[in-house]
Amino acid sequence: MLGILVLSFSHAHVRDVEPVDQNLEPEFTDIDANSFRLKNGLLVKIVRNRSMGEVKLQLDINNPPHSDFDLAGIDEVTNAILGTVSKDLTSAEINQELNTLRATMDINLSSSTMTLPLSKLQEGLALFAEVTTDGIFPQVRVDEEKEALITNIEKIRRDAEEIADNVAIRLAYGYEHPYGERPRIPTVRAINVNNIFLHYQANYTVDNAVLTIEGNITRDEVKPYLEYTFAPWTPSKPLFDTTVETENVQYAQLNIVDVRGLDKS
């Protein structure tokens, strides 16, 4: 007797499921009708002005007061270079772009602005983002700006009004307070390219940044322009507050600074 055993298996189809990225976040988080925050932390505010034929961009970096101590003067050198050259554009190319866009631009570590026709907003945002968030600091430019600052310091040494202002500020705040600190020739000479790049990274951090866009434009119209301009800006370690407490003088003081050979007082 022949016995036949038949085994039957039922195979249930299991749909492949992609793993869920727990860090997935929307590119934009709306705050209200006129503001939103990018995934990288950048706060964007829209100021709707229907009467404007142009648009104004303003990037404010709200850093706490800080001192640079042995590198006093690094703010001035960094500001002189920032916005004039980037990784992909030379100074001449940036100027050409500004002429093409019919735009004006002013860039520094604390507040940067650009004004241009509304029709050029997309191209303007791209240029504005590149020169602010992707800056470089060539050695030749650093050397030039250091020498220019040293020349200015030497000039101030013979200016009675500048001397009086510096003495008053230092007596009020002290040498190590952010508001009392002034560049000196030894501190300027100590500045190098690496110092400046690290200073730029610490100052220009998206964590403390606010981008304000004023013009005849809405929040939803702006968003697509930011996706490939300011959205890639990555956070960095921000500055610490180095403010020291100041003490009022106990009595009125008369301070005399003797500068021999000065023809004014």
CSV table of C-alpha atoms in Angstrom, one decimal:
chain,number,residue,atom,x,y,z
A,1,MET,CA,0.0,0.0,0.0
A,2,LEU,CA,1.4,3.2,-1.1
A,3,GLY,CA,0.9,6.2,1.2
A,4,ILE,CA,1.2,9.7,-0.1
A,5,LEU,CA,1.8,12.6,2.3
A,6,VAL,CA,1.1,16.0,0.9
A,7,LEU,CA,2.3,19.0,2.8
A,8,SER,CA,0.7,22.3,2.1
A,9,PHE,CA,2.1,25.7,3.3
A,10,SER,CA,0.3,29.0,3.2
A,11,HIS,CA,2.5,32.0,2.6
A,12,ALA,CA,1.2,35.3,3.7
A,13,HIS,CA,2.6,38.3,1.8
A,14,VAL,CA,4.3,40.8,4.2
A,15,ARG,CA,4.7,44.3,2.8
A,16,ASP,CA,8.1,45.8,3.2
A,17,VAL,CA,8.0,48.7,5.6
A,18,GLU,CA,10.7,51.3,5.5
A,19,PRO,CA,12.1,52.2,9.0
A,20,VAL,CA,10.8,55.4,10.4
A,21,ASP,CA,13.3,58.1,10.9
A,22,GLN,CA,12.7,59.3,14.5
A,23,ASN,CA,14.5,62.5,13.8
A,24,LEU,CA,12.4,63.4,10.9
A,25,GLU,CA,11.0,66.9,11.3
A,26,PRO,CA,9.2,69.3,8.9
A,27,GLU,CA,11.4,71.8,7.1
A,28,PHE,CA,9.4,74.7,8.4
A,29,THR,CA,7.4,75.2,11.6
A,30,ASP,CA,4.8,77.9,11.5
A,31,ILE,CA,4.7,80.2,14.5
A,32,ASP,CA,2.0,82.6,13.3
A,33,ALA,CA,0.8,84.2,10.0
A,34,ASN,CA,4.0,86.3,9.7
A,35,SER,CA,6.8,84.1,11.1
A,36,PHE,CA,8.1,80.6,11.1
A,37,ARG,CA,11.2,78.6,12.1
A,38,LEU,CA,13.4,76.5,9.8
A,39,LYS,CA,14.5,73.0,10.8
A,40,ASN,CA,18.0,74.3,11.6
A,41,GLY,CA,16.6,76.8,14.1
A,42,LEU,CA,16.6,80.0,12.0
A,43,LEU,CA,13.7,82.3,13.0
A,44,VAL,CA,12.2,84.0,9.9
A,45,LYS,CA,9.9,87.0,10.2
A,46,ILE,CA,7.8,88.5,7.4
A,47,VAL,CA,6.9,92.2,7.4
A,48,ARG,CA,4.2,92.6,4.7
A,49,ASN,CA,4.4,96.0,3.1
A,50,ARG,CA,2.2,96.2,0.0
A,51,SER,CA,3.5,99.6,-1.0
A,52,MET,CA,7.1,98.5,-1.4
A,53,GLY,CA,8.4,97.8,-4.9
A,54,GLU,CA,11.6,96.4,-3.4
A,55,VAL,CA,12.4,94.0,-0.6
A,56,LYS,CA,14.7,94.3,2.4
A,57,LEU,CA,16.5,91.4,4.0
A,58,GLN,CA,18.0,91.8,7.5
A,59,LEU,CA,19.9,89.1,9.3
A,60,ASP,CA,20.4,89.8,13.0
A,61,ILE,CA,22.7,87.7,15.1
A,62,ASN,CA,21.7,88.2,18.8
A,63,ASN,CA,24.9,87.2,20.5
A,64,PRO,CA,25.5,87.9,24.2
A,65,PRO,CA,28.2,90.6,25.0
A,66,HIS,CA,31.7,89.0,24.8
A,67,SER,CA,35.3,90.0,25.1
A,68,ASP,CA,38.1,88.9,22.9
A,69,PHE,CA,40.9,89.5,25.4
A,70,ASP,CA,44.3,88.7,23.8
A,71,LEU,CA,42.7,88.9,20.4
A,72,ALA,CA,41.0,92.3,20.8
A,73,GLY,CA,40.4,93.7,17.3
A,74,ILE,CA,39.3,90.4,15.8
A,75,ASP,CA,35.8,91.8,15.3
A,76,GLU,CA,37.1,94.7,13.3
A,77,VAL,CA,39.3,92.4,11.1
A,78,THR,CA,36.5,89.9,10.6
A,79,ASN,CA,33.9,92.5,9.7
A,80,ALA,CA,36.2,94.1,7.1
A,81,ILE,CA,36.4,90.8,5.2
A,82,LEU,CA,33.0,89.2,5.8
A,83,GLY,CA,30.7,89.6,2.8
A,84,THR,CA,33.4,90.5,0.4
A,85,VAL,CA,34.4,87.0,-0.6
A,86,SER,CA,33.0,83.4,-0.3
A,87,LYS,CA,34.0,79.9,-1.1
A,88,ASP,CA,32.5,80.1,-4.6
A,89,LEU,CA,32.7,83.8,-5.4
A,90,THR,CA,35.5,86.3,-5.6
A,91,SER,CA,35.1,90.0,-4.5
A,92,ALA,CA,34.8,91.0,-8.2
A,93,GLU,CA,32.1,88.3,-8.8
A,94,ILE,CA,30.1,89.4,-5.7
A,95,ASN,CA,30.2,93.0,-6.9
A,96,GLN,CA,29.1,91.9,-10.4
A,97,GLU,CA,26.2,89.9,-8.8
A,98,LEU,CA,25.1,93.0,-6.8
A,99,ASN,CA,25.1,95.1,-10.0
A,100,THR,CA,23.1,92.6,-11.9
A,101,LEU,CA,20.5,92.3,-9.1
A,102,ARG,CA,20.5,96.1,-8.6
A,103,ALA,CA,21.1,95.4,-5.0
A,104,THR,CA,22.9,97.1,-2.0
A,105,MET,CA,24.4,95.0,0.8
A,106,ASP,CA,26.1,95.6,4.1
A,107,ILE,CA,27.5,92.6,6.0
A,108,ASN,CA,28.9,92.4,9.5
A,109,LEU,CA,29.0,90.0,12.5
A,110,SER,CA,25.9,91.4,14.3
A,111,SER,CA,23.5,92.7,11.6
A,112,SER,CA,23.6,92.3,7.8
A,113,THR,CA,21.2,93.8,5.3
A,114,MET,CA,20.4,93.6,1.6
A,115,THR,CA,17.9,95.7,-0.4
A,116,LEU,CA,16.9,94.7,-3.9
A,117,PRO,CA,13.9,94.6,-6.3
A,118,LEU,CA,11.2,92.2,-5.3
A,119,SER,CA,11.5,90.4,-8.6
A,120,LYS,CA,15.1,89.5,-7.8
A,121,LEU,CA,14.3,88.0,-4.3
A,122,GLN,CA,15.2,84.4,-5.1
A,123,GLU,CA,18.6,85.3,-6.6
A,124,GLY,CA,19.2,87.8,-3.8
A,125,LEU,CA,18.5,85.4,-1.0
A,126,ALA,CA,21.0,82.9,-2.6
A,127,LEU,CA,23.7,85.5,-2.7
A,128,PHE,CA,22.9,86.9,0.8
A,129,ALA,CA,23.0,83.4,2.3
A,130,GLU,CA,26.3,82.5,0.5
A,131,VAL,CA,28.3,85.6,1.7
A,132,THR,CA,27.0,85.4,5.2
A,133,THR,CA,26.9,81.7,6.1
A,134,ASP,CA,29.7,80.5,3.8
A,135,GLY,CA,32.4,83.1,4.4
A,136,ILE,CA,36.2,82.6,3.9
A,137,PHE,CA,39.1,84.6,5.1
A,138,PRO,CA,42.1,84.6,2.8
A,139,GLN,CA,45.5,85.2,4.3
A,140,VAL,CA,46.3,88.2,2.1
A,141,ARG,CA,43.1,89.9,3.2
A,142,VAL,CA,43.7,89.2,6.8
A,143,ASP,CA,47.2,90.7,6.6
A,144,GLU,CA,45.8,93.8,4.8
A,145,GLU,CA,43.1,94.4,7.3
A,146,LYS,CA,45.4,93.9,10.3
A,147,GLU,CA,47.8,96.5,9.0
A,148,ALA,CA,44.9,98.9,8.3
A,149,LEU,CA,43.6,98.5,11.9
A,150,ILE,CA,47.1,99.0,13.3
A,151,THR,CA,47.5,102.2,11.3
A,152,ASN,CA,44.2,103.4,12.7
A,153,ILE,CA,45.2,102.6,16.2
A,154,GLU,CA,48.4,104.6,15.8
A,155,LYS,CA,46.5,107.5,14.4
A,156,ILE,CA,44.0,107.4,17.4
A,157,ARG,CA,47.0,107.7,19.7
A,158,ARG,CA,47.5,111.3,18.6
A,159,ASP,CA,43.8,112.2,18.7
A,160,ALA,CA,42.8,114.0,21.9
A,161,GLU,CA,39.1,113.3,21.5
A,162,GLU,CA,39.6,109.6,20.9
A,163,ILE,CA,42.0,109.3,23.8
A,164,ALA,CA,39.4,111.0,26.1
A,165,ASP,CA,36.7,108.6,24.9
A,166,ASN,CA,38.8,105.5,25.4
A,167,VAL,CA,39.9,106.6,28.9
A,168,ALA,CA,36.3,107.3,29.9
A,169,ILE,CA,35.0,104.0,28.6
A,170,ARG,CA,37.7,102.0,30.2
A,171,LEU,CA,37.3,103.7,33.5
A,172,ALA,CA,33.5,103.1,33.4
A,173,TYR,CA,33.7,99.4,32.4
A,174,GLY,CA,37.2,98.1,32.9
A,175,TYR,CA,39.6,96.6,30.4
A,176,GLU,CA,38.0,93.1,30.3
A,177,HIS,CA,34.4,94.2,29.9
A,178,PRO,CA,33.0,93.8,26.3
A,179,TYR,CA,32.1,97.6,26.3
A,180,GLY,CA,35.5,98.6,27.7
A,181,GLU,CA,37.7,96.5,25.5
A,182,ARG,CA,39.6,98.2,22.7
A,183,PRO,CA,42.0,96.8,20.1
A,184,ARG,CA,45.7,97.2,20.8
A,185,ILE,CA,48.6,96.7,18.5
A,186,PRO,CA,49.9,93.5,20.2
A,187,THR,CA,46.4,91.9,20.2
A,188,VAL,CA,45.9,92.8,16.6
A,189,ARG,CA,49.3,91.3,15.6
A,190,ALA,CA,48.4,88.1,17.4
A,191,ILE,CA,45.3,87.5,15.2
A,192,ASN,CA,45.7,84.8,12.5
A,193,VAL,CA,43.4,83.1,9.9
A,194,ASN,CA,42.5,80.2,12.1
A,195,ASN,CA,41.5,82.6,15.0
A,196,ILE,CA,39.2,84.5,12.6
A,197,PHE,CA,37.5,81.5,11.1
A,198,LEU,CA,36.8,80.1,14.6
A,199,HIS,CA,35.5,83.5,15.7
A,200,TYR,CA,33.3,83.7,12.6
A,201,GLN,CA,31.8,80.2,13.3
A,202,ALA,CA,31.1,81.1,17.0
A,203,ASN,CA,29.6,84.5,16.1
A,204,TYR,CA,27.6,83.6,13.0
A,205,THR,CA,25.5,80.8,14.5
A,206,VAL,CA,22.0,80.0,13.3
A,207,ASP,CA,20.9,79.4,16.9
A,208,ASN,CA,21.0,83.2,17.6
A,209,ALA,CA,19.9,84.4,14.2
A,210,VAL,CA,16.7,86.1,13.0
A,211,LEU,CA,16.0,86.8,9.3
A,212,THR,CA,13.5,89.5,8.7
A,213,ILE,CA,12.1,90.0,5.2
A,214,GLU,CA,10.2,93.2,4.5
A,215,GLY,CA,8.3,93.8,1.3
A,216,ASN,CA,5.1,92.9,-0.6
A,217,ILE,CA,5.4,89.2,-0.1
A,218,THR,CA,3.8,86.5,2.1
A,219,ARG,CA,5.1,83.8,4.4
A,220,ASP,CA,4.2,81.0,2.0
A,221,GLU,CA,5.8,82.8,-1.0
A,222,VAL,CA,9.1,83.1,0.8
A,223,LYS,CA,9.4,79.5,2.0
A,224,PRO,CA,10.5,77.9,-1.3
A,225,TYR,CA,13.3,80.4,-1.6
A,226,LEU,CA,14.7,79.5,1.8
A,227,GLU,CA,14.8,75.7,1.2
A,228,TYR,CA,18.1,75.8,-0.7
A,229,THR,CA,19.6,79.0,0.7
A,230,PHE,CA,19.4,79.4,4.5
A,231,ALA,CA,18.0,75.9,5.3
A,232,PRO,CA,21.4,74.1,4.9
A,233,TRP,CA,23.0,76.5,7.4
A,234,THR,CA,24.1,74.2,10.2
A,235,PRO,CA,24.2,75.2,13.9
A,236,SER,CA,27.5,75.7,15.7
A,237,LYS,CA,28.6,76.3,19.3
A,238,PRO,CA,27.5,79.9,20.2
A,239,LEU,CA,29.4,82.4,22.2
A,240,PHE,CA,29.2,82.7,26.0
A,241,ASP,CA,28.4,85.9,27.8
A,242,THR,CA,31.7,87.3,29.2
A,243,THR,CA,30.2,90.3,30.8
A,244,VAL,CA,31.8,91.1,34.2
A,245,GLU,CA,30.1,93.3,36.8
A,246,THR,CA,31.2,96.9,37.0
A,247,GLU,CA,31.6,98.9,40.1
A,248,ASN,CA,30.7,102.6,40.4
A,249,VAL,CA,33.5,104.9,41.6
A,250,GLN,CA,33.1,105.9,45.2
A,251,TYR,CA,33.7,109.6,44.5
A,252,ALA,CA,34.2,112.0,41.5
A,253,GLN,CA,37.5,111.6,39.7
A,254,LEU,CA,39.5,113.9,37.5
A,255,ASN,CA,41.7,111.8,35.2
A,256,ILE,CA,44.6,113.5,33.3
A,257,VAL,CA,46.4,111.8,30.4
A,258,ASP,CA,49.7,113.4,29.5
A,259,VAL,CA,50.5,112.9,25.8
A,260,ARG,CA,53.6,114.9,25.0
A,261,GLY,CA,53.7,116.7,21.7
A,262,LEU,CA,49.9,116.7,21.3
A,263,ASP,CA,48.7,120.0,19.9
A,264,LYS,CA,45.1,119.6,21.1
A,265,SER,CA,43.5,118.8,24.5
